């Protein structure tokens, strides 16, 4: 199974400060503390240049979020924070398929519960047909855009961890429809990573089985343009998902060479860029064997 590149952060170091919070406190305080911590830490982690520090530290924060969810199991904000962290860790740092499956399964469960608590029709999503699923999206407006994005992100991490299971890949059209709706309702608040995710979605399957690489190329190029090339992971995904799939060696090598030569220290992208450069170097070293 290919390594996952789906956007790689929002993690953790464990501030001792948070350990002093009592889980018996009111749910509003707990929710504010948990989501506030996630927001405050995200930029520090995004700008961390030592992936191993994040790999080693993240499990403590995951367990802490689990404890918050245990105390407030119907708090959509805490559930969403847990879903994001578990999906990221499972997609980026889990080194074997079994563990990636377990972590991303929990991520999607948290994300679905968060949606279900705020939008009742989503509770039926696991058993919905494509048409039933798409019909429920119309009721989701801008105020729930971030919850929708989190569910899509967790689902994509889950599906990529289960890419060998054709039953899981059958869900890809639903997630594509979800991200399209997210783009429609987000306006200026859109998270640019969604363009990379759309590119990944459209290249997880070969063209003969419904993949759309040319549309994927448009999304990858949009993702690169949105950050003026600062997000190097978009170029790595472009090389892996499109250029490699279509055996376009020149494009593949150009994108990866640009990644390895770039300055990774771009605000908000440092961790993902360091990891993208590591992956790009490996892909370039293996290119002669593949092409």
PDB file of C-alpha atoms in Angstrom:
ATOM      1  CA  UNK A   1       0.000   0.000   0.000  1.00  0.00           C
ATOM      2  CA  UNK A   2       1.329   3.422  -0.911  1.00  0.00           C
ATOM      3  CA  UNK A   3       2.409   5.687   1.878  1.00  0.00           C
ATOM      4  CA  UNK A   4      -0.173   8.293   2.680  1.00  0.00           C
ATOM      5  CA  UNK A   5       0.357  11.953   2.054  1.00  0.00           C
ATOM      6  CA  UNK A   6      -2.921  13.266   3.064  1.00  0.00           C
ATOM      7  CA  UNK A   7      -2.097  16.610   4.886  1.00  0.00           C
ATOM      8  CA  UNK A   8       0.151  15.924   7.782  1.00  0.00           C
ATOM      9  CA  UNK A   9      -0.300  17.762  10.861  1.00  0.00           C
ATOM     10  CA  UNK A  10      -2.272  19.095  13.726  1.00  0.00           C
ATOM     11  CA  UNK A  11      -0.634  17.133  16.372  1.00  0.00           C
ATOM     12  CA  UNK A  12       0.764  17.524  19.709  1.00  0.00           C
ATOM     13  CA  UNK A  13       3.176  17.928  22.441  1.00  0.00           C
ATOM     14  CA  UNK A  14       1.562  17.409  25.781  1.00  0.00           C
ATOM     15  CA  UNK A  15       1.439  20.600  27.826  1.00  0.00           C
ATOM     16  CA  UNK A  16       1.615  19.747  31.514  1.00  0.00           C
ATOM     17  CA  UNK A  17      -0.852  22.576  31.979  1.00  0.00           C
ATOM     18  CA  UNK A  18      -3.616  20.485  30.525  1.00  0.00           C
ATOM     19  CA  UNK A  19      -3.042  17.587  32.891  1.00  0.00           C
ATOM     20  CA  UNK A  20      -4.304  19.809  35.685  1.00  0.00           C
ATOM     21  CA  UNK A  21      -7.754  20.102  34.171  1.00  0.00           C
ATOM     22  CA  UNK A  22     -10.429  18.143  35.982  1.00  0.00           C
ATOM     23  CA  UNK A  23     -12.648  15.947  33.850  1.00  0.00           C
ATOM     24  CA  UNK A  24     -15.427  16.668  36.310  1.00  0.00           C
ATOM     25  CA  UNK A  25     -15.473  20.293  35.196  1.00  0.00           C
ATOM     26  CA  UNK A  26     -18.398  21.534  33.193  1.00  0.00           C
ATOM     27  CA  UNK A  27     -18.553  20.305  29.613  1.00  0.00           C
ATOM     28  CA  UNK A  28     -18.204  23.847  28.246  1.00  0.00           C
ATOM     29  CA  UNK A  29     -14.880  24.299  30.012  1.00  0.00           C
ATOM     30  CA  UNK A  30     -13.628  20.902  28.863  1.00  0.00           C
ATOM     31  CA  UNK A  31     -14.688  21.554  25.279  1.00  0.00           C
ATOM     32  CA  UNK A  32     -13.054  24.969  25.270  1.00  0.00           C
ATOM     33  CA  UNK A  33      -9.847  23.594  26.770  1.00  0.00           C
ATOM     34  CA  UNK A  34      -9.617  20.654  24.376  1.00  0.00           C
ATOM     35  CA  UNK A  35     -10.387  22.535  21.198  1.00  0.00           C
ATOM     36  CA  UNK A  36      -8.372  25.548  22.314  1.00  0.00           C
ATOM     37  CA  UNK A  37      -5.378  23.316  22.941  1.00  0.00           C
ATOM     38  CA  UNK A  38      -5.740  21.785  19.494  1.00  0.00           C
ATOM     39  CA  UNK A  39      -5.878  25.233  17.911  1.00  0.00           C
ATOM     40  CA  UNK A  40      -2.950  26.567  19.925  1.00  0.00           C
ATOM     41  CA  UNK A  41      -0.750  23.549  19.273  1.00  0.00           C
ATOM     42  CA  UNK A  42      -1.517  23.190  15.597  1.00  0.00           C
ATOM     43  CA  UNK A  43       0.732  26.022  14.439  1.00  0.00           C
ATOM     44  CA  UNK A  44       3.587  24.956  16.707  1.00  0.00           C
ATOM     45  CA  UNK A  45       3.382  21.440  15.297  1.00  0.00           C
ATOM     46  CA  UNK A  46       2.952  22.613  11.718  1.00  0.00           C
ATOM     47  CA  UNK A  47       6.227  24.475  12.171  1.00  0.00           C
ATOM     48  CA  UNK A  48       8.063  21.629  13.906  1.00  0.00           C
ATOM     49  CA  UNK A  49      11.055  20.411  11.865  1.00  0.00           C
ATOM     50  CA  UNK A  50      11.590  17.126  13.738  1.00  0.00           C
ATOM     51  CA  UNK A  51       9.001  14.534  12.615  1.00  0.00           C
ATOM     52  CA  UNK A  52      10.290  12.024  15.160  1.00  0.00           C
ATOM     53  CA  UNK A  53       9.441  14.398  17.983  1.00  0.00           C
ATOM     54  CA  UNK A  54       5.869  14.533  16.735  1.00  0.00           C
ATOM     55  CA  UNK A  55       5.759  10.766  16.196  1.00  0.00           C
ATOM     56  CA  UNK A  56       6.930  10.122  19.751  1.00  0.00           C
ATOM     57  CA  UNK A  57       4.808  12.788  21.417  1.00  0.00           C
ATOM     58  CA  UNK A  58       1.475  12.479  19.634  1.00  0.00           C
ATOM     59  CA  UNK A  59       0.197   9.297  21.372  1.00  0.00           C
ATOM     60  CA  UNK A  60       0.083  11.077  24.739  1.00  0.00           C
ATOM     61  CA  UNK A  61      -2.148  13.766  23.307  1.00  0.00           C
ATOM     62  CA  UNK A  62      -4.330  11.177  21.573  1.00  0.00           C
ATOM     63  CA  UNK A  63      -4.927   9.475  24.901  1.00  0.00           C
ATOM     64  CA  UNK A  64      -5.683  12.815  26.505  1.00  0.00           C
ATOM     65  CA  UNK A  65      -8.288  13.571  23.854  1.00  0.00           C
ATOM     66  CA  UNK A  66      -9.763  10.105  24.395  1.00  0.00           C
ATOM     67  CA  UNK A  67     -10.210  11.011  28.052  1.00  0.00           C
ATOM     68  CA  UNK A  68     -12.015  14.226  27.109  1.00  0.00           C
ATOM     69  CA  UNK A  69     -14.272  12.303  24.731  1.00  0.00           C
ATOM     70  CA  UNK A  70     -14.972   9.757  27.457  1.00  0.00           C
ATOM     71  CA  UNK A  71     -16.152  12.614  29.676  1.00  0.00           C
ATOM     72  CA  UNK A  72     -18.091  14.469  26.955  1.00  0.00           C
ATOM     73  CA  UNK A  73     -19.107  11.818  24.389  1.00  0.00           C
ATOM     74  CA  UNK A  74     -21.606  14.081  22.634  1.00  0.00           C
ATOM     75  CA  UNK A  75     -19.382  17.157  22.246  1.00  0.00           C
ATOM     76  CA  UNK A  76     -18.922  17.654  18.515  1.00  0.00           C
ATOM     77  CA  UNK A  77     -15.918  19.945  18.920  1.00  0.00           C
ATOM     78  CA  UNK A  78     -13.943  17.472  21.034  1.00  0.00           C
ATOM     79  CA  UNK A  79     -14.942  14.566  18.781  1.00  0.00           C
ATOM     80  CA  UNK A  80     -13.801  16.517  15.739  1.00  0.00           C
ATOM     81  CA  UNK A  81     -10.438  17.289  17.347  1.00  0.00           C
ATOM     82  CA  UNK A  82     -10.000  13.592  18.169  1.00  0.00           C
ATOM     83  CA  UNK A  83     -10.940  12.583  14.628  1.00  0.00           C
ATOM     84  CA  UNK A  84      -8.376  14.952  13.117  1.00  0.00           C
ATOM     85  CA  UNK A  85      -5.559  13.776  15.357  1.00  0.00           C
ATOM     86  CA  UNK A  86      -6.258  10.068  14.934  1.00  0.00           C
ATOM     87  CA  UNK A  87      -6.650  10.369  11.160  1.00  0.00           C
ATOM     88  CA  UNK A  88      -3.399  12.310  10.865  1.00  0.00           C
ATOM     89  CA  UNK A  89      -1.407   9.969  13.055  1.00  0.00           C
ATOM     90  CA  UNK A  90      -2.842   6.854  11.400  1.00  0.00           C
ATOM     91  CA  UNK A  91      -2.234   8.203   7.916  1.00  0.00           C
ATOM     92  CA  UNK A  92       1.240   9.624   8.455  1.00  0.00           C
ATOM     93  CA  UNK A  93       2.967   7.853  11.319  1.00  0.00           C
ATOM     94  CA  UNK A  94       1.472   4.346  11.580  1.00  0.00           C
ATOM     95  CA  UNK A  95       4.073   2.028  10.067  1.00  0.00           C
ATOM     96  CA  UNK A  96       1.987  -1.093   9.502  1.00  0.00           C
ATOM     97  CA  UNK A  97      -1.383  -1.646   7.850  1.00  0.00           C
ATOM     98  CA  UNK A  98      -3.063  -3.170  10.893  1.00  0.00           C
ATOM     99  CA  UNK A  99      -2.236  -0.196  13.086  1.00  0.00           C
ATOM    100  CA  UNK A 100      -3.156   2.309  10.383  1.00  0.00           C
ATOM    101  CA  UNK A 101      -6.488   0.526   9.992  1.00  0.00           C
ATOM    102  CA  UNK A 102      -7.191   0.618  13.717  1.00  0.00           C
ATOM    103  CA  UNK A 103      -6.294   4.287  14.160  1.00  0.00           C
ATOM    104  CA  UNK A 104      -8.159   5.566  11.106  1.00  0.00           C
ATOM    105  CA  UNK A 105     -11.209   3.484  12.018  1.00  0.00           C
ATOM    106  CA  UNK A 106     -11.363   5.297  15.352  1.00  0.00           C
ATOM    107  CA  UNK A 107     -10.854   8.608  13.559  1.00  0.00           C
ATOM    108  CA  UNK A 108     -13.812   8.033  11.296  1.00  0.00           C
ATOM    109  CA  UNK A 109     -15.984   6.874  14.182  1.00  0.00           C
ATOM    110  CA  UNK A 110     -15.250  10.083  16.073  1.00  0.00           C
ATOM    111  CA  UNK A 111     -15.880  12.192  12.957  1.00  0.00           C
ATOM    112  CA  UNK A 112     -19.192  10.478  12.239  1.00  0.00           C
ATOM    113  CA  UNK A 113     -20.334  10.915  15.839  1.00  0.00           C
ATOM    114  CA  UNK A 114     -19.430  14.616  15.667  1.00  0.00           C
ATOM    115  CA  UNK A 115     -21.507  15.034  12.490  1.00  0.00           C
ATOM    116  CA  UNK A 116     -24.370  12.976  13.912  1.00  0.00           C
ATOM    117  CA  UNK A 117     -24.518  15.140  17.054  1.00  0.00           C
ATOM    118  CA  UNK A 118     -24.882  18.277  14.943  1.00  0.00           C
ATOM    119  CA  UNK A 119     -26.808  17.032  11.903  1.00  0.00           C
ATOM    120  CA  UNK A 120     -29.167  14.098  12.469  1.00  0.00           C
ATOM    121  CA  UNK A 121     -29.426  12.870   8.825  1.00  0.00           C
ATOM    122  CA  UNK A 122     -25.700  12.071   8.859  1.00  0.00           C
ATOM    123  CA  UNK A 123     -26.280   9.365  11.475  1.00  0.00           C
ATOM    124  CA  UNK A 124     -27.472   7.106   8.653  1.00  0.00           C
ATOM    125  CA  UNK A 125     -24.436   7.659   6.414  1.00  0.00           C
ATOM    126  CA  UNK A 126     -22.756   4.272   7.047  1.00  0.00           C
ATOM    127  CA  UNK A 127     -25.768   2.445   5.597  1.00  0.00           C
ATOM    128  CA  UNK A 128     -26.720   4.971   2.915  1.00  0.00           C
ATOM    129  CA  UNK A 129     -26.611   4.451  -0.820  1.00  0.00           C
ATOM    130  CA  UNK A 130     -24.775   7.039  -2.894  1.00  0.00           C
ATOM    131  CA  UNK A 131     -28.014   8.826  -3.809  1.00  0.00           C
ATOM    132  CA  UNK A 132     -29.222   8.831  -0.201  1.00  0.00           C
ATOM    133  CA  UNK A 133     -25.884  10.176   0.986  1.00  0.00           C
ATOM    134  CA  UNK A 134     -25.776  12.977  -1.586  1.00  0.00           C
ATOM    135  CA  UNK A 135     -29.361  13.967  -0.793  1.00  0.00           C
ATOM    136  CA  UNK A 136     -28.428  14.640   2.839  1.00  0.00           C
ATOM    137  CA  UNK A 137     -25.577  16.983   1.882  1.00  0.00           C
ATOM    138  CA  UNK A 138     -28.007  19.689   0.773  1.00  0.00           C
ATOM    139  CA  UNK A 139     -28.984  20.289   4.406  1.00  0.00           C
ATOM    140  CA  UNK A 140     -25.426  21.128   5.454  1.00  0.00           C
ATOM    141  CA  UNK A 141     -24.649  24.829   5.402  1.00  0.00           C
ATOM    142  CA  UNK A 142     -21.539  26.948   6.039  1.00  0.00           C
ATOM    143  CA  UNK A 143     -21.814  26.717   9.837  1.00  0.00           C
ATOM    144  CA  UNK A 144     -21.162  22.968   9.655  1.00  0.00           C
ATOM    145  CA  UNK A 145     -18.500  23.171   6.940  1.00  0.00           C
ATOM    146  CA  UNK A 146     -15.601  22.386   9.280  1.00  0.00           C
ATOM    147  CA  UNK A 147     -17.331  19.298  10.704  1.00  0.00           C
ATOM    148  CA  UNK A 148     -18.007  18.148   7.155  1.00  0.00           C
ATOM    149  CA  UNK A 149     -14.369  18.717   6.224  1.00  0.00           C
ATOM    150  CA  UNK A 150     -13.220  16.706   9.249  1.00  0.00           C
ATOM    151  CA  UNK A 151     -15.476  13.797   8.316  1.00  0.00           C
ATOM    152  CA  UNK A 152     -14.139  13.883   4.749  1.00  0.00           C
ATOM    153  CA  UNK A 153     -10.533  14.026   5.951  1.00  0.00           C
ATOM    154  CA  UNK A 154     -11.026  11.130   8.396  1.00  0.00           C
ATOM    155  CA  UNK A 155     -12.839   9.114   5.719  1.00  0.00           C
ATOM    156  CA  UNK A 156     -10.093   9.667   3.177  1.00  0.00           C
ATOM    157  CA  UNK A 157      -7.465   8.550   5.695  1.00  0.00           C
ATOM    158  CA  UNK A 158      -9.607   5.498   6.463  1.00  0.00           C
ATOM    159  CA  UNK A 159     -10.177   4.601   2.814  1.00  0.00           C
ATOM    160  CA  UNK A 160      -6.527   4.990   1.927  1.00  0.00           C
ATOM    161  CA  UNK A 161      -5.549   2.747   4.848  1.00  0.00           C
ATOM    162  CA  UNK A 162      -8.024   0.201   3.444  1.00  0.00           C
ATOM    163  CA  UNK A 163      -7.208   0.707  -0.234  1.00  0.00           C
ATOM    164  CA  UNK A 164      -6.719  -3.037  -0.746  1.00  0.00           C
ATOM    165  CA  UNK A 165     -10.402  -3.561   0.124  1.00  0.00           C
ATOM    166  CA  UNK A 166     -12.533  -2.910  -2.949  1.00  0.00           C
ATOM    167  CA  UNK A 167     -15.625  -2.502  -0.766  1.00  0.00           C
ATOM    168  CA  UNK A 168     -13.966   0.480   0.893  1.00  0.00           C
ATOM    169  CA  UNK A 169     -12.996   2.006  -2.448  1.00  0.00           C
ATOM    170  CA  UNK A 170     -16.657   1.877  -3.457  1.00  0.00           C
ATOM    171  CA  UNK A 171     -17.173   4.766  -1.028  1.00  0.00           C
ATOM    172  CA  UNK A 172     -14.870   7.095  -2.941  1.00  0.00           C
ATOM    173  CA  UNK A 173     -17.669   8.736  -4.981  1.00  0.00           C
ATOM    174  CA  UNK A 174     -19.434   9.679  -1.734  1.00  0.00           C
ATOM    175  CA  UNK A 175     -16.349  11.368  -0.327  1.00  0.00           C
ATOM    176  CA  UNK A 176     -15.802  13.178  -3.620  1.00  0.00           C
ATOM    177  CA  UNK A 177     -19.388  14.462  -3.432  1.00  0.00           C
ATOM    178  CA  UNK A 178     -18.781  15.504   0.181  1.00  0.00           C
ATOM    179  CA  UNK A 179     -15.692  17.544  -0.686  1.00  0.00           C
ATOM    180  CA  UNK A 180     -17.477  19.120  -3.650  1.00  0.00           C
ATOM    181  CA  UNK A 181     -20.244  20.235  -1.294  1.00  0.00           C
ATOM    182  CA  UNK A 182     -17.652  21.504   1.163  1.00  0.00           C
ATOM    183  CA  UNK A 183     -16.118  23.628  -1.597  1.00  0.00           C
ATOM    184  CA  UNK A 184     -19.563  24.970  -2.471  1.00  0.00           C
ATOM    185  CA  UNK A 185     -20.392  26.102   1.072  1.00  0.00           C
ATOM    186  CA  UNK A 186     -16.993  27.243   2.360  1.00  0.00           C
ATOM    187  CA  UNK A 187     -16.511  30.444   0.415  1.00  0.00           C
ATOM    188  CA  UNK A 188     -13.393  32.331   1.494  1.00  0.00           C
ATOM    189  CA  UNK A 189     -12.939  30.028   4.494  1.00  0.00           C
ATOM    190  CA  UNK A 190     -12.035  27.001   2.373  1.00  0.00           C
ATOM    191  CA  UNK A 191      -9.156  24.854   3.609  1.00  0.00           C
ATOM    192  CA  UNK A 192      -6.818  24.641   0.594  1.00  0.00           C
ATOM    193  CA  UNK A 193      -5.787  21.096   1.484  1.00  0.00           C
ATOM    194  CA  UNK A 194      -9.096  19.927   0.081  1.00  0.00           C
ATOM    195  CA  UNK A 195      -7.694  20.347  -3.444  1.00  0.00           C
ATOM    196  CA  UNK A 196      -4.920  17.860  -2.685  1.00  0.00           C
ATOM    197  CA  UNK A 197      -7.480  15.476  -1.175  1.00  0.00           C
ATOM    198  CA  UNK A 198      -9.614  15.705  -4.305  1.00  0.00           C
ATOM    199  CA  UNK A 199      -6.570  14.875  -6.406  1.00  0.00           C
ATOM    200  CA  UNK A 200      -5.842  11.864  -4.209  1.00  0.00           C
ATOM    201  CA  UNK A 201      -9.457  10.690  -4.421  1.00  0.00           C
ATOM    202  CA  UNK A 202      -9.422  10.807  -8.207  1.00  0.00           C
ATOM    203  CA  UNK A 203      -6.187   8.803  -8.461  1.00  0.00           C
ATOM    204  CA  UNK A 204      -6.768   6.082  -5.850  1.00  0.00           C
ATOM    205  CA  UNK A 205      -8.357   4.057  -8.651  1.00  0.00           C
ATOM    206  CA  UNK A 206      -6.869   3.451 -12.090  1.00  0.00           C
ATOM    207  CA  UNK A 207      -8.781   5.000 -15.016  1.00  0.00           C
ATOM    208  CA  UNK A 208     -10.272   1.635 -15.984  1.00  0.00           C
ATOM    209  CA  UNK A 209     -11.954   1.442 -12.580  1.00  0.00           C
ATOM    210  CA  UNK A 210     -13.290   4.981 -12.410  1.00  0.00           C
ATOM    211  CA  UNK A 211     -10.201   7.057 -11.656  1.00  0.00           C
ATOM    212  CA  UNK A 212     -10.012  10.462 -13.342  1.00  0.00           C
ATOM    213  CA  UNK A 213      -6.348  11.439 -13.524  1.00  0.00           C
ATOM    214  CA  UNK A 214      -6.818  14.514 -15.713  1.00  0.00           C
ATOM    215  CA  UNK A 215      -9.305  16.026 -13.280  1.00  0.00           C
ATOM    216  CA  UNK A 216      -6.937  15.037 -10.487  1.00  0.00           C
ATOM    217  CA  UNK A 217      -4.149  16.975 -12.221  1.00  0.00           C
ATOM    218  CA  UNK A 218      -6.291  20.111 -12.151  1.00  0.00           C
ATOM    219  CA  UNK A 219      -6.832  19.729  -8.417  1.00  0.00           C
ATOM    220  CA  UNK A 220      -3.150  19.092  -7.696  1.00  0.00           C
ATOM    221  CA  UNK A 221      -2.211  22.168  -9.695  1.00  0.00           C
ATOM    222  CA  UNK A 222      -4.859  24.177  -7.820  1.00  0.00           C
ATOM    223  CA  UNK A 223      -3.438  22.945  -4.503  1.00  0.00           C
ATOM    224  CA  UNK A 224       0.048  24.090  -5.493  1.00  0.00           C
ATOM    225  CA  UNK A 225      -1.218  27.454  -6.704  1.00  0.00           C
ATOM    226  CA  UNK A 226      -3.227  28.077  -3.514  1.00  0.00           C
ATOM    227  CA  UNK A 227      -0.021  28.156  -1.443  1.00  0.00           C
ATOM    228  CA  UNK A 228       2.265  29.573  -4.139  1.00  0.00           C
ATOM    229  CA  UNK A 229       4.163  26.277  -3.981  1.00  0.00           C
ATOM    230  CA  UNK A 230       4.851  26.516  -0.238  1.00  0.00           C
ATOM    231  CA  UNK A 231       3.036  23.235   0.497  1.00  0.00           C
ATOM    232  CA  UNK A 232       5.530  20.696  -0.880  1.00  0.00           C
ATOM    233  CA  UNK A 233       3.297  17.748  -0.026  1.00  0.00           C
ATOM    234  CA  UNK A 234       0.949  18.752  -2.864  1.00  0.00           C
ATOM    235  CA  UNK A 235       3.793  18.273  -5.360  1.00  0.00           C
ATOM    236  CA  UNK A 236       4.684  14.882  -3.886  1.00  0.00           C
ATOM    237  CA  UNK A 237       1.076  13.741  -4.151  1.00  0.00           C
ATOM    238  CA  UNK A 238       0.944  15.089  -7.720  1.00  0.00           C
ATOM    239  CA  UNK A 239       4.032  13.038  -8.590  1.00  0.00           C
ATOM    240  CA  UNK A 240       2.793   9.882  -6.855  1.00  0.00           C
ATOM    241  CA  UNK A 241      -0.863  10.056  -7.789  1.00  0.00           C
ATOM    242  CA  UNK A 242      -0.705  11.416 -11.322  1.00  0.00           C
ATOM    243  CA  UNK A 243       2.758  11.319 -12.898  1.00  0.00           C
ATOM    244  CA  UNK A 244       3.588   7.859 -11.599  1.00  0.00           C
ATOM    245  CA  UNK A 245       0.152   6.494 -12.500  1.00  0.00           C
ATOM    246  CA  UNK A 246       0.495   7.684 -16.108  1.00  0.00           C
ATOM    247  CA  UNK A 247       4.218   6.924 -16.388  1.00  0.00           C
ATOM    248  CA  UNK A 248       5.132  10.563 -16.989  1.00  0.00           C
ATOM    249  CA  UNK A 249       8.763  10.344 -15.887  1.00  0.00           C
ATOM    250  CA  UNK A 250       9.724  13.896 -16.805  1.00  0.00           C
ATOM    251  CA  UNK A 251       6.888  15.437 -14.774  1.00  0.00           C
ATOM    252  CA  UNK A 252       7.494  13.007 -11.909  1.00  0.00           C
ATOM    253  CA  UNK A 253      11.188  13.876 -11.634  1.00  0.00           C
ATOM    254  CA  UNK A 254      10.659  17.606 -12.113  1.00  0.00           C
ATOM    255  CA  UNK A 255       8.104  17.826  -9.305  1.00  0.00           C
ATOM    256  CA  UNK A 256      10.199  15.797  -6.892  1.00  0.00           C
ATOM    257  CA  UNK A 257      13.405  17.639  -7.744  1.00  0.00           C
ATOM    258  CA  UNK A 258      11.628  20.925  -7.029  1.00  0.00           C
ATOM    259  CA  UNK A 259      10.566  19.504  -3.663  1.00  0.00           C
ATOM    260  CA  UNK A 260      14.052  18.386  -2.655  1.00  0.00           C
ATOM    261  CA  UNK A 261      15.560  21.735  -3.701  1.00  0.00           C
ATOM    262  CA  UNK A 262      12.973  23.921  -1.964  1.00  0.00           C
ATOM    263  CA  UNK A 263      13.306  25.747   1.334  1.00  0.00           C
ATOM    264  CA  UNK A 264      11.048  23.763   3.704  1.00  0.00           C
ATOM    265  CA  UNK A 265      10.777  26.552   6.266  1.00  0.00           C
ATOM    266  CA  UNK A 266       7.497  28.084   5.171  1.00  0.00           C
ATOM    267  CA  UNK A 267       5.172  29.190   7.943  1.00  0.00           C
ATOM    268  CA  UNK A 268       2.502  26.598   8.577  1.00  0.00           C
ATOM    269  CA  UNK A 269       4.126  23.933   6.389  1.00  0.00           C
ATOM    270  CA  UNK A 270       7.473  23.110   7.984  1.00  0.00           C
ATOM    271  CA  UNK A 271       6.631  19.625   9.267  1.00  0.00           C
ATOM    272  CA  UNK A 272       4.777  18.559   6.138  1.00  0.00           C
ATOM    273  CA  UNK A 273       7.559  19.968   3.954  1.00  0.00           C
ATOM    274  CA  UNK A 274      10.323  18.132   5.829  1.00  0.00           C
ATOM    275  CA  UNK A 275       8.388  14.885   5.442  1.00  0.00           C
ATOM    276  CA  UNK A 276       7.622  15.647   1.800  1.00  0.00           C
ATOM    277  CA  UNK A 277      11.325  16.131   1.092  1.00  0.00           C
ATOM    278  CA  UNK A 278      12.156  12.820   2.756  1.00  0.00           C
ATOM    279  CA  UNK A 279       9.549  11.035   0.665  1.00  0.00           C
ATOM    280  CA  UNK A 280      10.587  12.829  -2.530  1.00  0.00           C
ATOM    281  CA  UNK A 281      14.184  11.666  -2.088  1.00  0.00           C
ATOM    282  CA  UNK A 282      13.029   8.054  -1.755  1.00  0.00           C
ATOM    283  CA  UNK A 283      10.752   8.292  -4.799  1.00  0.00           C
ATOM    284  CA  UNK A 284      13.540   9.778  -6.918  1.00  0.00           C
ATOM    285  CA  UNK A 285      15.948   7.024  -5.849  1.00  0.00           C
ATOM    286  CA  UNK A 286      13.391   4.388  -6.878  1.00  0.00           C
ATOM    287  CA  UNK A 287      12.379   6.030 -10.161  1.00  0.00           C
ATOM    288  CA  UNK A 288      14.698   4.012 -12.419  1.00  0.00           C
ATOM    289  CA  UNK A 289      13.195   0.794 -11.136  1.00  0.00           C
ATOM    290  CA  UNK A 290       9.639   2.011 -11.703  1.00  0.00           C
ATOM    291  CA  UNK A 291       9.771   3.770 -15.066  1.00  0.00           C
TER     292      UNK A 291
END
